[in-house]
CSV table of C-alpha atoms and ligand atoms in Angstrom, one decimal:
chain,number,residue,atom,x,y,z
A,14,MET,CA,12.2,24.9,5.2
A,15,SER,CA,11.2,28.1,3.1
A,16,ASN,CA,13.3,27.0,0.2
A,17,LEU,CA,10.1,24.6,-0.5
A,18,PRO,CA,8.6,24.3,-3.7
A,19,PHE,CA,5.3,23.7,-1.7
A,20,PRO,CA,3.1,26.6,0.5
A,21,PRO,CA,5.3,26.4,4.0
A,22,PRO,CA,3.8,24.0,6.3
A,23,HIS,CA,1.6,26.4,8.7
A,24,SER,CA,2.8,26.5,13.1
A,25,ASP,CA,2.0,23.2,14.4
A,26,ALA,CA,3.0,20.8,11.3
A,27,ALA,CA,5.9,22.8,11.4
A,28,LEU,CA,6.9,21.8,14.8
A,29,HIS,CA,5.8,18.4,14.1
A,30,SER,CA,8.4,17.8,11.3
A,31,GLN,CA,11.5,19.7,13.3
A,32,GLN,CA,10.3,16.9,16.9
A,33,LEU,CA,10.1,14.5,14.2
A,34,THR,CA,13.5,15.4,12.4
A,35,SER,CA,15.0,15.4,15.4
A,36,VAL,CA,14.3,12.1,16.3
A,37,ILE,CA,16.0,10.8,13.4
A,38,ARG,CA,18.7,12.9,14.0
A,39,GLN,CA,20.3,11.2,17.2
A,40,ALA,CA,19.6,8.2,15.9
A,41,ILE,CA,22.2,8.9,13.5
A,42,ASP,CA,24.1,9.7,15.8
A,43,GLN,CA,23.6,6.7,17.4
A,44,ALA,CA,24.7,5.2,14.5
A,45,GLY,CA,28.3,7.1,13.7
A,46,GLY,CA,26.8,9.5,11.6
A,47,ALA,CA,24.3,7.2,9.2
A,48,ILE,CA,21.8,5.7,9.1
A,49,PRO,CA,20.6,3.1,5.8
A,50,PHE,CA,17.4,4.9,4.0
A,51,ALA,CA,14.8,2.2,5.8
A,52,ASP,CA,15.6,2.9,8.6
A,53,PHE,CA,15.0,6.8,8.3
A,54,MET,CA,11.4,5.8,6.2
A,55,GLN,CA,10.3,3.3,8.9
A,56,HIS,CA,10.9,6.3,11.3
A,57,ALA,CA,9.6,9.5,8.8
A,58,LEU,CA,6.4,7.1,8.5
A,59,TYR,CA,6.0,5.4,11.8
A,60,ALA,CA,7.7,6.9,15.1
A,61,PRO,CA,5.7,7.1,17.3
A,62,GLY,CA,3.3,10.0,17.8
A,63,LEU,CA,5.5,11.6,14.9
A,64,GLY,CA,5.3,9.6,11.9
A,65,TYR,CA,2.8,10.1,8.7
A,66,TYR,CA,1.0,7.3,9.5
A,67,SER,CA,1.1,6.9,13.4
A,68,ALA,CA,0.6,11.3,14.5
A,69,GLY,CA,-2.1,13.2,13.3
A,70,ALA,CA,-2.0,15.3,9.9
A,71,ARG,CA,-5.7,14.7,7.8
A,72,LYS,CA,-3.6,12.2,4.5
A,73,PHE,CA,-6.7,11.2,2.8
A,74,GLY,CA,-9.2,13.3,0.1
A,75,VAL,CA,-9.3,16.6,-0.7
A,76,GLY,CA,-7.7,18.1,1.6
A,77,GLY,CA,-5.2,15.5,2.6
A,78,ASP,CA,-2.1,14.4,0.1
A,79,PHE,CA,-3.5,11.6,-1.9
A,80,VAL,CA,-6.6,9.6,-3.2
A,81,THR,CA,-7.1,6.3,-2.8
A,82,ALA,CA,-9.3,3.9,-5.3
A,83,PRO,CA,-11.8,3.5,-2.3
A,84,GLU,CA,-11.9,7.0,-1.7
A,85,ILE,CA,-13.0,7.8,-5.1
A,86,SER,CA,-15.7,5.3,-5.6
A,87,PRO,CA,-17.9,3.3,-3.4
A,88,LEU,CA,-18.4,0.8,-6.9
A,89,PHE,CA,-14.7,-0.5,-5.8
A,90,SER,CA,-16.0,-1.6,-2.7
A,91,GLN,CA,-18.5,-2.9,-3.9
A,92,CYS,CA,-17.2,-5.1,-6.5
A,93,LEU,CA,-14.1,-5.9,-3.7
A,94,ALA,CA,-17.7,-7.4,-1.8
A,95,ARG,CA,-18.6,-9.7,-4.6
A,96,GLN,CA,-15.4,-11.2,-4.5
A,97,CYS,CA,-16.0,-11.4,-0.7
A,98,GLN,CA,-19.0,-12.8,-1.3
A,99,GLN,CA,-17.1,-16.3,-3.4
A,100,ILE,CA,-15.4,-17.0,-0.9
A,101,PHE,CA,-18.1,-16.2,2.2
A,102,THR,CA,-20.3,-18.9,-0.1
A,103,ALA,CA,-17.7,-21.8,1.2
A,104,LEU,CA,-17.2,-20.2,4.7
A,105,PRO,CA,-20.8,-19.1,6.0
A,106,GLN,CA,-19.4,-17.7,9.1
A,107,GLY,CA,-16.0,-15.9,7.4
A,108,VAL,CA,-14.5,-13.1,9.3
A,109,ILE,CA,-12.7,-9.4,7.5
A,110,PHE,CA,-9.5,-8.6,8.5
A,111,GLU,CA,-8.2,-5.8,6.4
A,112,LEU,CA,-4.8,-4.1,7.2
A,113,GLY,CA,-5.0,-0.2,7.0
A,114,ALA,CA,-8.1,1.2,6.6
A,115,GLY,CA,-7.5,4.5,5.7
A,116,SER,CA,-10.6,6.9,6.1
A,117,GLY,CA,-12.7,3.7,6.9
A,118,ILE,CA,-14.5,4.1,4.3
A,119,MET,CA,-14.2,0.6,2.1
A,120,ALA,CA,-15.1,-0.7,4.8
A,121,ALA,CA,-18.7,0.9,5.6
A,122,ASP,CA,-19.1,0.6,1.4
A,123,LEU,CA,-17.4,-3.4,2.1
A,124,LEU,CA,-20.7,-4.3,5.0
A,125,LYS,CA,-23.1,-2.6,3.3
A,126,GLU,CA,-22.3,-3.8,-0.3
A,127,LEU,CA,-22.8,-7.3,1.5
A,128,ALA,CA,-25.2,-7.0,3.9
A,129,ASN,CA,-27.4,-6.2,-0.2
A,130,LEU,CA,-25.8,-9.5,-1.1
A,131,ASN,CA,-27.0,-11.1,2.3
A,132,CYS,CA,-23.6,-12.5,3.3
A,133,LEU,CA,-22.8,-10.5,6.0
A,134,PRO,CA,-18.9,-11.2,7.9
A,135,SER,CA,-19.4,-13.2,11.2
A,136,ARG,CA,-16.5,-10.2,12.5
A,137,TYR,CA,-14.8,-6.9,10.4
A,138,LEU,CA,-11.2,-6.8,11.8
A,139,ILE,CA,-8.8,-3.9,11.5
A,140,LEU,CA,-5.8,-3.0,12.2
A,141,GLU,CA,-4.7,0.3,11.9
A,142,VAL,CA,-1.5,1.4,13.3
A,143,SER,CA,-2.9,5.1,13.3
A,144,ALA,CA,-4.6,6.2,16.0
A,145,GLU,CA,-5.4,9.2,14.7
A,146,LEU,CA,-7.1,7.7,11.4
A,147,GLN,CA,-8.5,4.4,13.6
A,148,GLN,CA,-10.9,7.9,15.5
A,149,ARG,CA,-11.5,8.8,11.7
A,150,GLN,CA,-12.7,4.8,11.0
A,151,GLN,CA,-14.5,4.6,14.1
A,152,ALA,CA,-16.5,7.7,13.2
A,153,THR,CA,-16.7,6.7,9.0
A,154,LEU,CA,-18.4,3.0,10.2
A,155,GLN,CA,-21.2,5.1,12.8
A,156,ALA,CA,-22.4,8.3,10.1
A,157,HIS,CA,-22.4,5.0,7.0
A,158,VAL,CA,-22.7,2.1,9.2
A,159,PRO,CA,-24.5,2.6,12.7
A,160,GLN,CA,-26.4,-1.0,11.9
A,161,PHE,CA,-22.9,-2.8,12.0
A,162,CYS,CA,-20.4,-1.1,13.7
A,163,HIS,CA,-20.9,-4.2,16.2
A,164,LEU,CA,-18.9,-6.1,13.8
A,165,VAL,CA,-16.4,-4.4,13.3
A,166,HIS,CA,-13.3,-4.7,15.8
A,167,TRP,CA,-10.1,-2.8,16.3
A,168,LEU,CA,-6.6,-4.4,16.7
A,169,GLN,CA,-4.0,-3.7,18.5
A,170,SER,CA,-1.6,-6.6,16.7
A,171,LEU,CA,-2.1,-9.2,14.3
A,172,PRO,CA,-5.0,-11.3,15.3
A,173,PRO,CA,-4.0,-14.3,17.6
A,174,GLN,CA,-5.5,-17.3,15.6
A,175,PRO,CA,-5.3,-17.6,12.5
A,176,LEU,CA,-9.0,-17.7,10.9
A,177,LYS,CA,-11.3,-18.4,8.3
A,178,GLY,CA,-11.9,-15.7,5.7
A,179,VAL,CA,-11.0,-12.6,3.7
A,180,ILE,CA,-7.6,-10.9,4.6
A,181,LEU,CA,-7.5,-7.3,2.5
A,182,ALA,CA,-5.0,-4.4,2.4
A,183,ASN,CA,-5.4,-1.8,-0.2
A,184,GLU,CA,-2.5,0.8,-0.6
A,185,VAL,CA,-0.5,-0.8,2.6
A,186,LEU,CA,2.4,-2.4,1.1
A,187,ASP,CA,3.6,0.4,-0.8
A,188,ALA,CA,4.2,2.5,2.2
A,189,LEU,CA,6.7,-0.7,3.6
A,190,PRO,CA,10.0,0.6,4.5
A,191,VAL,CA,12.3,-0.2,1.4
A,192,GLN,CA,16.1,-0.1,0.9
A,193,ARG,CA,17.4,1.8,-1.8
A,194,PHE,CA,20.3,0.6,-3.6
A,195,CYS,CA,22.5,1.7,-6.4
A,196,LEU,CA,24.3,-1.1,-8.4
A,197,GLU,CA,27.7,0.3,-9.7
A,198,ALA,CA,30.4,-1.6,-11.6
A,199,GLN,CA,32.7,-2.6,-8.9
A,200,GLU,CA,30.3,-3.4,-6.1
A,201,VAL,CA,26.3,-2.6,-4.8
A,202,PHE,CA,25.7,0.8,-2.5
A,203,GLU,CA,23.6,1.9,-0.6
A,204,TYR,CA,21.9,4.5,0.2
A,205,TYR,CA,21.9,5.9,4.1
A,206,VAL,CA,20.6,9.1,5.7
A,207,SER,CA,23.4,11.5,7.3
A,208,TYR,CA,22.8,15.3,7.9
A,209,ASP,CA,24.7,18.7,7.7
A,210,GLU,CA,23.0,22.4,9.9
A,211,THR,CA,20.2,22.6,8.4
A,212,GLN,CA,19.2,19.2,6.4
A,213,PHE,CA,19.0,15.6,5.6
A,214,ILE,CA,21.9,14.7,2.9
A,215,TRP,CA,22.0,10.9,1.6
A,216,GLN,CA,25.0,9.6,1.9
A,217,CYS,CA,25.8,6.5,-0.6
A,218,LEU,CA,27.5,4.5,0.8
A,219,PRO,CA,29.1,0.8,-0.1
A,220,THR,CA,26.2,-1.2,1.6
A,221,ARG,CA,26.8,-3.4,5.1
A,222,ASN,CA,23.9,-5.4,4.7
A,223,GLU,CA,25.0,-9.2,3.0
A,224,LEU,CA,20.9,-9.8,2.0
A,225,LEU,CA,21.2,-6.9,0.4
A,226,ARG,CA,24.5,-7.2,-1.6
A,227,THR,CA,24.0,-10.6,-2.6
A,228,GLN,CA,20.2,-9.7,-4.0
A,229,VAL,CA,21.3,-6.9,-6.1
A,230,GLU,CA,24.4,-8.6,-7.0
A,231,GLN,CA,22.1,-11.3,-8.8
A,232,LEU,CA,19.8,-8.6,-10.9
A,233,ARG,CA,23.6,-7.9,-12.1
A,234,PRO,CA,23.5,-9.4,-15.5
A,235,ILE,CA,19.4,-7.5,-16.2
A,236,LEU,CA,21.1,-3.9,-15.0
A,237,PRO,CA,22.6,-1.5,-17.0
A,238,ILE,CA,25.7,0.6,-14.3
A,239,PRO,CA,25.5,2.5,-12.6
A,240,TYR,CA,21.2,1.5,-11.7
A,241,THR,CA,19.2,2.5,-8.1
A,242,SER,CA,15.7,1.4,-7.4
A,243,GLU,CA,14.8,-0.1,-4.5
A,244,ILE,CA,14.1,-3.5,-2.6
A,245,HIS,CA,11.6,-4.5,-0.1
A,246,LEU,CA,13.3,-6.4,2.4
A,247,ALA,CA,11.1,-6.5,5.1
A,248,LEU,CA,8.3,-8.1,2.5
A,249,PRO,CA,9.6,-11.8,3.3
A,250,SER,CA,9.0,-11.3,6.9
A,251,TRP,CA,5.8,-9.0,6.6
A,252,ILE,CA,4.1,-11.3,4.5
A,253,GLN,CA,5.1,-14.5,6.1
A,254,SER,CA,3.4,-13.1,9.9
A,255,ILE,CA,0.3,-12.4,7.5
A,256,ALA,CA,0.0,-16.3,6.4
A,257,ASP,CA,0.4,-17.0,9.8
A,258,CYS,CA,-2.9,-15.0,9.8
A,259,LEU,CA,-5.2,-17.9,7.0
A,260,GLU,CA,-6.6,-20.7,8.2
A,261,THR,CA,-9.0,-20.9,5.3
A,262,GLY,CA,-9.2,-18.6,2.3
A,263,LEU,CA,-7.8,-15.0,0.6
A,264,VAL,CA,-5.4,-13.1,1.1
A,265,LEU,CA,-6.2,-9.3,-1.5
A,266,LEU,CA,-4.0,-7.4,-2.3
A,267,ILE,CA,-4.0,-4.5,-4.2
A,268,ASP,CA,-1.3,-1.5,-4.8
A,269,TYR,CA,0.4,-0.2,-7.4
A,270,GLY,CA,3.9,-2.2,-9.1
A,271,PHE,CA,5.3,-4.6,-11.7
A,272,PRO,CA,6.3,-7.8,-12.2
A,273,SER,CA,10.5,-8.3,-11.3
A,274,ARG,CA,11.2,-7.9,-15.2
A,275,GLU,CA,9.3,-3.9,-15.6
A,276,TYR,CA,10.3,-2.8,-12.1
A,277,TYR,CA,13.8,-3.5,-12.8
A,278,HIS,CA,13.8,-2.0,-16.3
A,279,LEU,CA,15.8,0.7,-18.2
A,280,GLN,CA,14.0,3.3,-18.0
A,281,ARG,CA,13.2,2.8,-14.5
A,282,HIS,CA,16.7,3.6,-13.4
A,283,GLN,CA,16.3,6.1,-10.3
A,284,GLY,CA,13.8,3.4,-8.5
A,285,THR,CA,10.3,4.5,-7.6
A,286,LEU,CA,10.0,6.5,-4.6
A,287,MET,CA,8.0,9.0,-4.9
A,288,CYS,CA,6.3,10.9,-2.6
A,289,HIS,CA,3.2,12.8,-1.5
A,290,TYR,CA,2.0,15.8,-0.5
A,291,GLN,CA,-0.7,17.8,-0.7
A,292,HIS,CA,-1.6,16.1,-3.8
A,293,GLN,CA,1.2,17.1,-5.1
A,294,ALA,CA,3.8,14.2,-5.9
A,295,HIS,CA,7.6,14.2,-6.0
A,296,THR,CA,11.0,12.5,-5.4
A,297,ASN,CA,12.3,13.8,-2.0
A,298,PRO,CA,11.5,11.8,0.9
A,299,LEU,CA,14.8,13.7,3.2
A,300,ILE,CA,12.3,16.6,3.2
A,301,LEU,CA,8.4,17.9,4.6
A,302,VAL,CA,9.9,15.3,7.5
A,303,GLY,CA,6.4,13.5,9.0
A,304,LEU,CA,4.2,16.0,6.9
A,305,GLN,CA,4.6,14.1,3.3
A,306,ASP,CA,3.8,10.7,2.3
A,307,ILE,CA,6.7,8.7,0.9
A,308,THR,CA,6.3,5.0,-0.7
A,309,ALA,CA,7.7,2.7,-3.6
A,310,HIS,CA,6.3,1.1,-5.4
A,311,VAL,CA,5.5,-3.3,-4.8
A,312,ASN,CA,7.5,-5.0,-6.8
A,313,PHE,CA,4.5,-8.6,-7.2
A,314,THR,CA,6.5,-10.8,-8.7
A,315,ALA,CA,9.0,-10.8,-5.5
A,316,LEU,CA,5.8,-10.8,-3.6
A,317,ALA,CA,4.7,-13.6,-5.2
A,318,ASP,CA,7.9,-16.0,-4.3
A,319,ALA,CA,7.6,-14.6,-0.5
A,320,ALA,CA,4.0,-16.0,-0.2
A,321,GLN,CA,4.8,-19.0,-2.0
A,322,THR,CA,7.9,-19.1,1.1
A,323,ALA,CA,5.3,-18.2,3.2
A,324,GLY,CA,2.5,-21.4,2.6
A,325,LEU,CA,0.1,-19.1,0.7
A,326,HIS,CA,-0.9,-20.2,-3.0
A,327,VAL,CA,-0.6,-17.6,-5.8
A,328,ALA,CA,-4.2,-17.6,-6.8
A,329,GLY,CA,-4.7,-14.8,-9.2
A,330,TYR,CA,-2.7,-12.2,-10.3
A,331,THR,CA,-3.8,-9.0,-13.1
A,332,THR,CA,-4.3,-5.4,-13.6
A,333,GLN,CA,-6.9,-3.7,-11.4
A,334,ALA,CA,-9.3,-2.5,-14.8
A,335,ASN,CA,-8.9,-6.6,-15.2
A,336,PHE,CA,-10.2,-7.3,-11.5
A,337,LEU,CA,-13.0,-4.6,-11.7
A,338,LEU,CA,-14.6,-5.6,-14.5
A,339,ALA,CA,-14.4,-8.8,-13.6
A,340,CYS,CA,-16.6,-8.4,-10.3
A,341,GLY,CA,-19.2,-7.0,-12.8
A,342,LEU,CA,-18.6,-3.1,-12.5
A,343,PRO,CA,-20.0,-2.8,-15.8
A,344,ALA,CA,-23.2,-4.4,-14.2
A,345,LEU,CA,-23.0,-1.6,-10.8
A,346,LEU,CA,-23.1,0.7,-13.6
A,347,SER,CA,-25.6,-0.4,-15.9
A,348,ALA,CA,-28.3,-0.5,-12.6
A,349,TYR,CA,-28.2,2.8,-13.2
A,350,ASP,CA,-31.2,5.6,-15.3
A,351,TYR,CA,-27.9,6.6,-17.9
A,352,ASN,CA,-29.7,10.1,-17.9
A,353,ASP,CA,-29.4,10.6,-13.9
A,354,SER,CA,-26.5,12.9,-12.7
A,355,HIS,CA,-25.6,10.2,-10.1
A,356,TYR,CA,-25.3,7.5,-12.7
A,357,LEU,CA,-22.7,10.4,-14.7
A,358,ARG,CA,-20.8,11.1,-12.3
A,359,LEU,CA,-20.6,7.3,-10.4
A,360,ALA,CA,-19.8,6.8,-14.7
A,361,GLN,CA,-16.4,9.4,-14.2
A,362,GLN,CA,-15.4,7.0,-11.3
A,363,ALA,CA,-15.6,4.0,-13.1
A,364,LYS,CA,-13.5,5.7,-15.6
A,365,MET,CA,-10.7,6.7,-13.1
A,366,LEU,CA,-10.3,3.4,-11.3
A,367,ILE,CA,-10.0,1.4,-15.0
A,368,LEU,CA,-9.0,3.6,-18.0
A,369,PRO,CA,-4.7,2.6,-18.6
A,370,SER,CA,-3.8,6.3,-18.1
A,371,GLU,CA,-5.6,6.5,-14.9
A,372,MET,CA,-5.4,3.9,-11.8
A,373,GLY,CA,-6.3,1.0,-14.4
A,374,GLU,CA,-3.0,-1.0,-15.5
A,375,LEU,CA,-0.5,0.2,-12.9
A,376,PHE,CA,-2.5,-0.6,-10.2
A,377,LYS,CA,-3.0,-4.8,-9.0
A,378,VAL,CA,-4.5,-7.3,-7.5
A,379,MET,CA,-3.2,-10.8,-6.5
A,380,ALA,CA,-4.9,-13.2,-4.4
A,381,LEU,CA,-3.0,-15.6,-2.5
A,382,THR,CA,-5.2,-19.0,-0.8
A,383,ARG,CA,-4.3,-21.2,1.8
A,384,ASN,CA,-7.2,-23.8,1.2
A,385,LEU,CA,-9.1,-22.7,-1.8
A,386,GLU,CA,-9.5,-24.5,-4.3
A,387,TRP,CA,-11.7,-22.4,-7.2
A,388,PRO,CA,-10.9,-20.0,-9.6
A,389,LEU,CA,-11.9,-16.8,-8.4
A,390,LEU,CA,-14.3,-14.6,-9.9
A,391,GLY,CA,-11.7,-11.5,-9.9
A,392,PHE,CA,-9.0,-13.1,-11.4
A,393,MET,CA,-10.8,-14.2,-15.0
A,394,ARG,CA,-8.1,-11.9,-17.0
A,395,ASP,CA,-4.8,-14.1,-14.8
A,396,GLU,CA,-1.6,-12.6,-15.5
A,397,ARG,CA,0.3,-14.7,-13.0
A,398,GLY,CA,2.7,-15.8,-16.6
A,399,ARG,CA,3.9,-12.1,-16.6
A,400,LEU,CA,5.3,-12.6,-12.8
B,8,SAM,C1,-2.1,4.7,2.1
B,8,SAM,S1,-3.2,4.3,2.4
B,8,SAM,C2,-4.2,3.5,2.3
B,8,SAM,C3,-5.6,3.5,2.8
B,8,SAM,C4,-6.7,2.6,2.2
B,8,SAM,N1,-6.0,1.2,3.0
B,8,SAM,C5,-7.5,2.7,1.1
B,8,SAM,O1,-7.1,2.4,0.5
B,8,SAM,O2,-7.8,4.0,1.3
B,8,SAM,C6,-2.3,3.2,4.0
B,8,SAM,C7,-3.2,2.6,5.4
B,8,SAM,O3,-2.1,1.3,5.3
B,8,SAM,C8,-2.1,1.9,7.3
B,8,SAM,N2,-0.7,1.6,7.8
B,8,SAM,C9,0.6,1.1,7.3
B,8,SAM,N3,1.7,0.3,7.6
B,8,SAM,C10,0.5,-0.4,7.9
B,8,SAM,C11,1.3,-1.8,8.3
B,8,SAM,N4,2.6,-2.1,8.8
B,8,SAM,N5,-0.1,-2.6,9.1
B,8,SAM,C12,-0.5,-1.7,9.3
B,8,SAM,N6,-1.6,-1.3,8.8
B,8,SAM,C13,-0.6,0.0,7.6
B,8,SAM,C14,-1.0,3.6,7.3
B,8,SAM,O4,-2.5,4.0,8.5
B,8,SAM,C15,-3.2,3.9,6.5
B,8,SAM,O5,-4.3,3.8,6.5
């Protein structure tokens, strides 16, 4: 790893990466010399005890690899709390179920704000694939909201009974493994991963995956040749499993991405794969195995289609900026004295959340409902027409 344009990982991290590298090499050997990139991404992020999300590296905040909206500012969760409040007014014994709770700060800030609004959920369930992050979430909640810790329960799998309430996932979908394809004049190619003496290497081969071939062929009329991008083939089964958890209520999915037309834009001909390591973003997922996050943007049109097939109603789609503004971000800020240094700090954070050049436009919020009929607070500037 000595030629990387990053500070070299310390010895524990390098050892960890070597162990994961051996596991992936074995999988490649067993598959006859190459595995689809989606399988590589699954191993790199989720291999038990070794993957980026299943092992113990620090991921969030200043000492980690990236920063998420709830880490930037409590204003994010305070706005989210107002959207939850609207649901809990109709479902007084409602539950919150959060997928991939990161450091736990969103859960802590949400519970604090929902208590202020006098509409705490009856339970706050968390499904977190990383054992280390579960521990961090417990510590965060204990430090910030010890009085509400009795409401919080960690699940090892999806809830067995469908619930009434709100299901939340902020920046979880972008970590779902994706198939990476290249459309050529005569053929759909897929990126597989193999290895040589020193490193993992790409192999771009005619795909053996019929579903991938069919879906990419459907894109042919709108794509230039050659065109490389990603497809989340696992999305329909993921969203079906989430839909099965909801009896009545709202699923809010927040992530970076675009509608299909923009996702497969002419200018985005190298796709959307992105890796994050110590606050540097780059596009090579085959290095720093197990030490870096690997993500792909979300195709919100595909998400909406999958949600409808799973029996959910697509009730809203908008930008993060529109959502936060509609949920009362300006009013939250104006509660502070303009001369207060705390106000200045929050105003700075609000800019990061809503400016188009920061997170405001790239990040989208999608609302999926079951048995809820009324317009949702956060989607007054609804952009479902763009999907
Ligand atoms: C990019 S982080 C976002 C964390 C947090 N939601 C936030 O906004 O700060 C992704 C989170 O999703 C978790 N995760 C990834 N895949 C998951 C899955 N299939 N089910 C549940 N959690 C998952 C990770 O362990 C991590 O906590």
